[in-house]
PDB file of C-alpha atoms in Angstrom:
ATOM      1  CA  CYS A  25     -27.391 -42.271  -9.433  1.00 75.00           C
ATOM      2  CA  ILE A  26     -23.740 -41.310  -9.270  1.00 82.00           C
ATOM      3  CA  THR A  27     -21.648 -40.500  -6.225  1.00 87.00           C
ATOM      4  CA  THR A  28     -18.213 -38.909  -6.505  1.00 91.00           C
ATOM      5  CA  TYR A  29     -15.672 -37.636  -4.012  1.00 93.00           C
ATOM      6  CA  ASP A  30     -12.431 -35.712  -4.415  1.00 93.00           C
ATOM      7  CA  THR A  31     -10.094 -35.539  -1.441  1.00 94.00           C
ATOM      8  CA  PRO A  32      -8.490 -32.263  -0.498  1.00 95.00           C
ATOM      9  CA  ASN A  33      -5.050 -31.681  -1.945  1.00 93.00           C
ATOM     10  CA  PHE A  34      -2.476 -33.166   0.463  1.00 93.00           C
ATOM     11  CA  GLY A  35       1.005 -31.897  -0.377  1.00 92.00           C
ATOM     12  CA  CYS A  36       0.380 -32.047  -4.150  1.00 94.00           C
ATOM     13  CA  PHE A  37      -1.464 -35.420  -3.949  1.00 95.00           C
ATOM     14  CA  GLN A  38      -5.181 -35.873  -4.553  1.00 95.00           C
ATOM     15  CA  VAL A  39      -7.417 -38.942  -4.859  1.00 95.00           C
ATOM     16  CA  MET A  40     -10.781 -39.056  -6.657  1.00 95.00           C
ATOM     17  CA  GLY A  41     -13.412 -41.763  -6.675  1.00 93.00           C
ATOM     18  CA  GLY A  42     -16.884 -42.428  -7.952  1.00 91.00           C
ATOM     19  CA  PHE A  43     -19.494 -45.146  -8.278  1.00 86.00           C
ATOM     20  CA  THR A  44     -22.954 -45.600  -9.683  1.00 84.00           C
ATOM     21  CA  CYS A  45     -25.769 -47.463  -7.998  1.00 74.00           C
ATOM     22  CA  GLY A  46     -27.626 -50.084  -9.988  1.00 63.00           C
ATOM     23  CA  ASN A  47     -31.189 -48.912 -10.524  1.00 57.00           C
ATOM     24  CA  THR A  48     -32.358 -51.796 -12.720  1.00 53.00           C
ATOM     25  CA  PRO A  49     -34.161 -53.678  -9.893  1.00 51.00           C
ATOM     26  CA  ALA A  50     -36.197 -50.551  -9.147  1.00 51.00           C
ATOM     27  CA  ASP A  51     -37.254 -50.386 -12.794  1.00 51.00           C
ATOM     28  CA  GLN A  52     -37.903 -54.090 -13.317  1.00 53.00           C
ATOM     29  CA  GLY A  53     -39.149 -56.784 -10.961  1.00 51.00           C
ATOM     30  CA  LEU A  54     -35.954 -58.848 -10.936  1.00 49.00           C
ATOM     31  CA  VAL A  55     -35.247 -61.513  -8.352  1.00 52.00           C
ATOM     32  CA  ASP A  56     -31.922 -62.625  -6.903  1.00 52.00           C
ATOM     33  CA  GLY A  57     -31.585 -65.561  -9.328  1.00 56.00           C
ATOM     34  CA  GLN A  58     -31.296 -63.342 -12.408  1.00 58.00           C
ATOM     35  CA  PRO A  59     -27.949 -62.114 -13.773  1.00 57.00           C
ATOM     36  CA  ASN A  60     -26.750 -58.556 -14.177  1.00 55.00           C
ATOM     37  CA  GLN A  61     -29.234 -57.116 -11.717  1.00 64.00           C
ATOM     38  CA  LYS A  62     -27.188 -54.155 -10.634  1.00 70.00           C
ATOM     39  CA  PRO A  63     -24.750 -52.924 -13.269  1.00 72.00           C
ATOM     40  CA  ARG A  64     -22.339 -50.508 -11.661  1.00 78.00           C
ATOM     41  CA  VAL A  65     -19.397 -48.315 -12.602  1.00 84.00           C
ATOM     42  CA  LEU A  66     -16.572 -47.949 -10.079  1.00 88.00           C
ATOM     43  CA  SER A  67     -13.822 -45.362 -10.657  1.00 92.00           C
ATOM     44  CA  LEU A  68     -10.694 -44.434  -8.738  1.00 94.00           C
ATOM     45  CA  GLY A  69      -8.028 -41.941  -9.693  1.00 95.00           C
ATOM     46  CA  GLY A  70      -5.113 -40.113  -8.210  1.00 95.00           C
ATOM     47  CA  GLN A  71      -2.886 -37.266  -9.207  1.00 95.00           C
ATOM     48  CA  TYR A  72       0.307 -35.563  -8.159  1.00 96.00           C
ATOM     49  CA  VAL A  73       0.757 -31.997  -9.382  1.00 94.00           C
ATOM     50  CA  ALA A  74       3.791 -30.011  -8.238  1.00 93.00           C
ATOM     51  CA  GLY A  75       5.242 -27.142 -10.205  1.00 90.00           C
ATOM     52  CA  PRO A  76       5.742 -28.147 -13.830  1.00 92.00           C
ATOM     53  CA  LEU A  77       5.245 -31.901 -13.189  1.00 93.00           C
ATOM     54  CA  ALA A  78       1.851 -33.646 -13.246  1.00 94.00           C
ATOM     55  CA  ILE A  79       1.284 -37.405 -12.913  1.00 95.00           C
ATOM     56  CA  GLY A  80      -2.125 -39.067 -12.984  1.00 95.00           C
ATOM     57  CA  LEU A  81      -3.387 -42.622 -12.490  1.00 95.00           C
ATOM     58  CA  GLY A  82      -6.890 -43.927 -13.107  1.00 94.00           C
ATOM     59  CA  TYR A  83      -8.840 -47.177 -12.810  1.00 94.00           C
ATOM     60  CA  GLU A  84     -12.433 -47.902 -13.800  1.00 90.00           C
ATOM     61  CA  GLU A  85     -14.473 -51.087 -13.637  1.00 88.00           C
ATOM     62  CA  HIS A  86     -17.904 -51.874 -15.029  1.00 81.00           C
ATOM     63  CA  LYS A  87     -19.597 -54.619 -13.005  1.00 78.00           C
ATOM     64  CA  GLU A  88     -22.370 -56.887 -14.312  1.00 73.00           C
ATOM     65  CA  PHE A  89     -22.730 -55.283 -17.744  1.00 70.00           C
ATOM     66  CA  GLY A  90     -24.632 -57.952 -19.618  1.00 66.00           C
ATOM     67  CA  THR A  91     -28.229 -58.612 -20.550  1.00 64.00           C
ATOM     68  CA  ASN A  92     -30.958 -59.181 -17.943  1.00 61.00           C
ATOM     69  CA  VAL A  93     -31.904 -62.590 -19.329  1.00 65.00           C
ATOM     70  CA  PRO A  94     -31.815 -65.792 -17.250  1.00 65.00           C
ATOM     71  CA  GLY A  95     -28.623 -67.689 -18.067  1.00 66.00           C
ATOM     72  CA  ALA A  96     -26.817 -64.617 -19.447  1.00 68.00           C
ATOM     73  CA  ALA A  97     -23.195 -64.080 -18.516  1.00 70.00           C
ATOM     74  CA  GLU A  98     -22.369 -61.441 -15.913  1.00 73.00           C
ATOM     75  CA  LEU A  99     -19.789 -59.438 -17.843  1.00 78.00           C
ATOM     76  CA  ASP A 100     -17.273 -57.050 -16.295  1.00 81.00           C
ATOM     77  CA  ASP A 101     -15.104 -54.509 -18.116  1.00 86.00           C
ATOM     78  CA  LYS A 102     -12.138 -52.625 -16.712  1.00 90.00           C
ATOM     79  CA  GLY A 103      -9.502 -50.166 -17.691  1.00 92.00           C
ATOM     80  CA  TYR A 104      -6.600 -48.333 -16.166  1.00 94.00           C
ATOM     81  CA  GLY A 105      -4.333 -45.568 -17.313  1.00 94.00           C
ATOM     82  CA  VAL A 106      -1.387 -43.402 -16.441  1.00 95.00           C
ATOM     83  CA  GLY A 107      -0.293 -40.049 -17.747  1.00 94.00           C
ATOM     84  CA  ILE A 108       2.563 -37.674 -17.144  1.00 95.00           C
ATOM     85  CA  SER A 109       3.198 -34.155 -18.325  1.00 93.00           C
ATOM     86  CA  TYR A 110       5.830 -31.518 -17.813  1.00 95.00           C
ATOM     87  CA  GLY A 111       5.452 -27.788 -18.300  1.00 93.00           C
ATOM     88  CA  PHE A 112       8.007 -25.560 -19.956  1.00 92.00           C
ATOM     89  CA  MET A 113       8.096 -21.763 -20.418  1.00 89.00           C
ATOM     90  CA  ASN A 114       6.414 -21.073 -17.051  1.00 86.00           C
ATOM     91  CA  GLY A 115       3.748 -23.715 -17.784  1.00 80.00           C
ATOM     92  CA  ASN A 116       2.732 -22.225 -21.130  1.00 89.00           C
ATOM     93  CA  LEU A 117       3.985 -25.280 -23.004  1.00 93.00           C
ATOM     94  CA  LEU A 118       2.926 -28.719 -21.725  1.00 91.00           C
ATOM     95  CA  VAL A 119       4.369 -31.928 -23.157  1.00 94.00           C
ATOM     96  CA  GLY A 120       2.828 -35.210 -22.077  1.00 94.00           C
ATOM     97  CA  PHE A 121       2.405 -38.950 -22.547  1.00 95.00           C
ATOM     98  CA  ASN A 122      -0.450 -41.290 -21.628  1.00 94.00           C
ATOM     99  CA  TYR A 123      -1.145 -45.023 -21.622  1.00 95.00           C
ATOM    100  CA  LEU A 124      -4.514 -46.784 -21.310  1.00 92.00           C
ATOM    101  CA  ARG A 125      -5.218 -50.535 -20.932  1.00 92.00           C
ATOM    102  CA  ARG A 126      -8.800 -51.756 -21.417  1.00 88.00           C
ATOM    103  CA  GLU A 127     -10.205 -55.253 -20.943  1.00 86.00           C
ATOM    104  CA  TRP A 128     -13.690 -56.437 -21.909  1.00 82.00           C
ATOM    105  CA  GLU A 129     -15.307 -59.717 -20.924  1.00 78.00           C
ATOM    106  CA  THR A 130     -17.262 -60.780 -23.992  1.00 75.00           C
ATOM    107  CA  GLY A 131     -19.119 -63.852 -22.700  1.00 73.00           C
ATOM    108  CA  THR A 132     -19.325 -66.782 -25.085  1.00 68.00           C
ATOM    109  CA  VAL A 133     -17.834 -66.343 -28.556  1.00 64.00           C
ATOM    110  CA  GLY A 134     -17.797 -69.216 -31.044  1.00 64.00           C
ATOM    111  CA  GLY A 135     -18.872 -71.670 -28.349  1.00 64.00           C
ATOM    112  CA  ILE A 136     -15.992 -70.687 -26.042  1.00 65.00           C
ATOM    113  CA  ALA A 137     -17.116 -69.417 -22.618  1.00 67.00           C
ATOM    114  CA  GLY A 138     -15.167 -66.900 -20.539  1.00 71.00           C
ATOM    115  CA  THR A 139     -13.768 -64.927 -23.459  1.00 77.00           C
ATOM    116  CA  GLU A 140     -12.219 -61.482 -23.220  1.00 80.00           C
ATOM    117  CA  THR A 141     -10.579 -58.840 -25.374  1.00 84.00           C
ATOM    118  CA  LYS A 142      -7.756 -56.467 -24.354  1.00 87.00           C
ATOM    119  CA  LYS A 143      -6.442 -53.301 -25.981  1.00 88.00           C
ATOM    120  CA  ASP A 144      -3.569 -50.947 -25.169  1.00 91.00           C
ATOM    121  CA  THR A 145      -3.497 -47.347 -26.380  1.00 92.00           C
ATOM    122  CA  PHE A 146      -0.785 -44.711 -26.122  1.00 94.00           C
ATOM    123  CA  GLY A 147      -0.690 -40.987 -26.674  1.00 94.00           C
ATOM    124  CA  ILE A 148       1.667 -38.058 -26.828  1.00 95.00           C
ATOM    125  CA  GLY A 149       0.663 -34.452 -26.866  1.00 94.00           C
ATOM    126  CA  VAL A 150       1.565 -30.795 -26.673  1.00 93.00           C
ATOM    127  CA  ASP A 151      -0.552 -27.977 -25.233  1.00 92.00           C
ATOM    128  CA  TRP A 152       0.751 -24.480 -25.999  1.00 92.00           C
ATOM    129  CA  ARG A 153      -0.988 -21.592 -24.257  1.00 90.00           C
ATOM    130  CA  LEU A 154      -0.864 -18.495 -26.413  1.00 89.00           C
ATOM    131  CA  ALA A 155      -1.661 -14.900 -25.465  1.00 85.00           C
ATOM    132  CA  GLY A 156      -5.041 -14.341 -23.851  1.00 85.00           C
ATOM    133  CA  PRO A 157      -7.518 -17.229 -23.732  1.00 87.00           C
ATOM    134  CA  HIS A 158      -6.036 -18.943 -26.798  1.00 89.00           C
ATOM    135  CA  GLN A 159      -4.138 -22.197 -27.009  1.00 90.00           C
ATOM    136  CA  LEU A 160      -2.893 -24.622 -29.610  1.00 92.00           C
ATOM    137  CA  GLN A 161      -3.118 -28.350 -28.914  1.00 92.00           C
ATOM    138  CA  PHE A 162      -1.742 -31.392 -30.672  1.00 91.00           C
ATOM    139  CA  GLN A 163      -2.298 -34.980 -29.622  1.00 91.00           C
ATOM    140  CA  TYR A 164      -1.495 -38.230 -31.360  1.00 92.00           C
ATOM    141  CA  GLN A 165      -3.031 -41.503 -30.129  1.00 90.00           C
ATOM    142  CA  TRP A 166      -2.354 -45.000 -31.351  1.00 89.00           C
ATOM    143  CA  GLY A 167      -3.606 -48.405 -30.295  1.00 86.00           C
ATOM    144  CA  ASN A 168      -2.197 -51.878 -30.556  1.00 80.00           C
ATOM    145  CA  ASP A 169      -4.234 -54.656 -32.115  1.00 78.00           C
ATOM    146  CA  SER A 170      -6.880 -56.138 -29.845  1.00 76.00           C
ATOM    147  CA  LYS A 171      -5.769 -59.327 -28.096  1.00 76.00           C
ATOM    148  CA  GLY A 172      -7.638 -62.216 -26.540  1.00 71.00           C
ATOM    149  CA  ASN A 173     -10.240 -64.737 -27.546  1.00 71.00           C
ATOM    150  CA  GLY A 174     -13.273 -62.484 -27.305  1.00 60.00           C
ATOM    151  CA  GLY A 175     -13.692 -61.183 -30.819  1.00 57.00           C
ATOM    152  CA  THR A 176     -13.623 -57.595 -32.004  1.00 51.00           C
ATOM    153  CA  ILE A 177     -14.529 -54.573 -29.916  1.00 49.00           C
ATOM    154  CA  GLY A 178     -15.647 -51.696 -32.117  1.00 44.00           C
ATOM    155  CA  GLY A 179     -13.643 -48.491 -32.240  1.00 39.00           C
ATOM    156  CA  ASN A 180     -10.980 -47.155 -29.953  1.00 36.00           C
ATOM    157  CA  GLY A 181     -13.430 -45.784 -27.389  1.00 38.00           C
ATOM    158  CA  GLY A 182     -14.824 -49.046 -26.095  1.00 36.00           C
ATOM    159  CA  ALA A 183     -16.436 -49.577 -22.756  1.00 36.00           C
ATOM    160  CA  ASN A 184     -14.005 -47.702 -20.552  1.00 38.00           C
ATOM    161  CA  GLY A 185     -13.881 -43.986 -21.146  1.00 40.00           C
ATOM    162  CA  CYS A 186     -11.681 -43.250 -18.143  1.00 41.00           C
ATOM    163  CA  GLY A 187      -8.306 -41.924 -19.102  1.00 43.00           C
ATOM    164  CA  VAL A 188      -5.466 -39.717 -18.114  1.00 44.00           C
ATOM    165  CA  LEU A 189      -5.480 -36.402 -19.913  1.00 45.00           C
ATOM    166  CA  ILE A 190      -2.352 -34.875 -21.362  1.00 43.00           C
ATOM    167  CA  ASN A 191      -2.066 -32.434 -18.442  1.00 44.00           C
ATOM    168  CA  GLY A 192      -1.818 -35.379 -16.025  1.00 43.00           C
ATOM    169  CA  THR A 193      -5.342 -35.151 -14.620  1.00 44.00           C
ATOM    170  CA  ILE A 194      -7.937 -37.922 -14.731  1.00 43.00           C
ATOM    171  CA  GLY A 195     -11.015 -37.714 -16.941  1.00 45.00           C
ATOM    172  CA  CYS A 196     -13.874 -40.229 -17.005  1.00 41.00           C
ATOM    173  CA  ASN A 197     -16.699 -39.856 -19.493  1.00 41.00           C
ATOM    174  CA  ASP A 198     -18.678 -42.946 -18.400  1.00 38.00           C
ATOM    175  CA  THR A 199     -19.601 -41.606 -14.974  1.00 35.00           C
ATOM    176  CA  GLY A 200     -20.079 -38.078 -16.198  1.00 34.00           C
ATOM    177  CA  ALA A 201     -17.337 -36.992 -13.804  1.00 33.00           C
ATOM    178  CA  GLU A 202     -14.129 -35.305 -14.748  1.00 33.00           C
ATOM    179  CA  GLN A 203     -11.581 -34.829 -12.020  1.00 29.00           C
TER     180      GLN A 203
END
């Protein structure tokens, strides 16, 4: 299940949140002594949109994302991001920047317990609205090397798909919600 809520817009400010309930115990007969019984996703975002300026912040955490095996590590992942955009030509040309920080707990790697991996990504973009329903978009994203003692995390997507879009709003693909 997923539950989301968006506050009304208060003087250009809005807050969005969402969480999932862990359904694993309903599917399997787990007892309290087993790890990772209720994996959950928690998301929180906020935005300020006034005239040509849009600023968005987002945070997402994945709780108890590990295997349901006795003795397995209870792994948590998290990510947060910020984005800002400004509109020119009556809002028909948006220019923006975003930053996303993701952290993954990776359990035991090479005999070392409590390992984690971190990655920072950045983006710049332009959204040009042409006549009618047409628009031209350009976005360039880059990521720093992964850091930490937790090994390699595949790809740039990773566990946290919550980010700040180039127009300053928050988008989360893990919860299925886009604010």
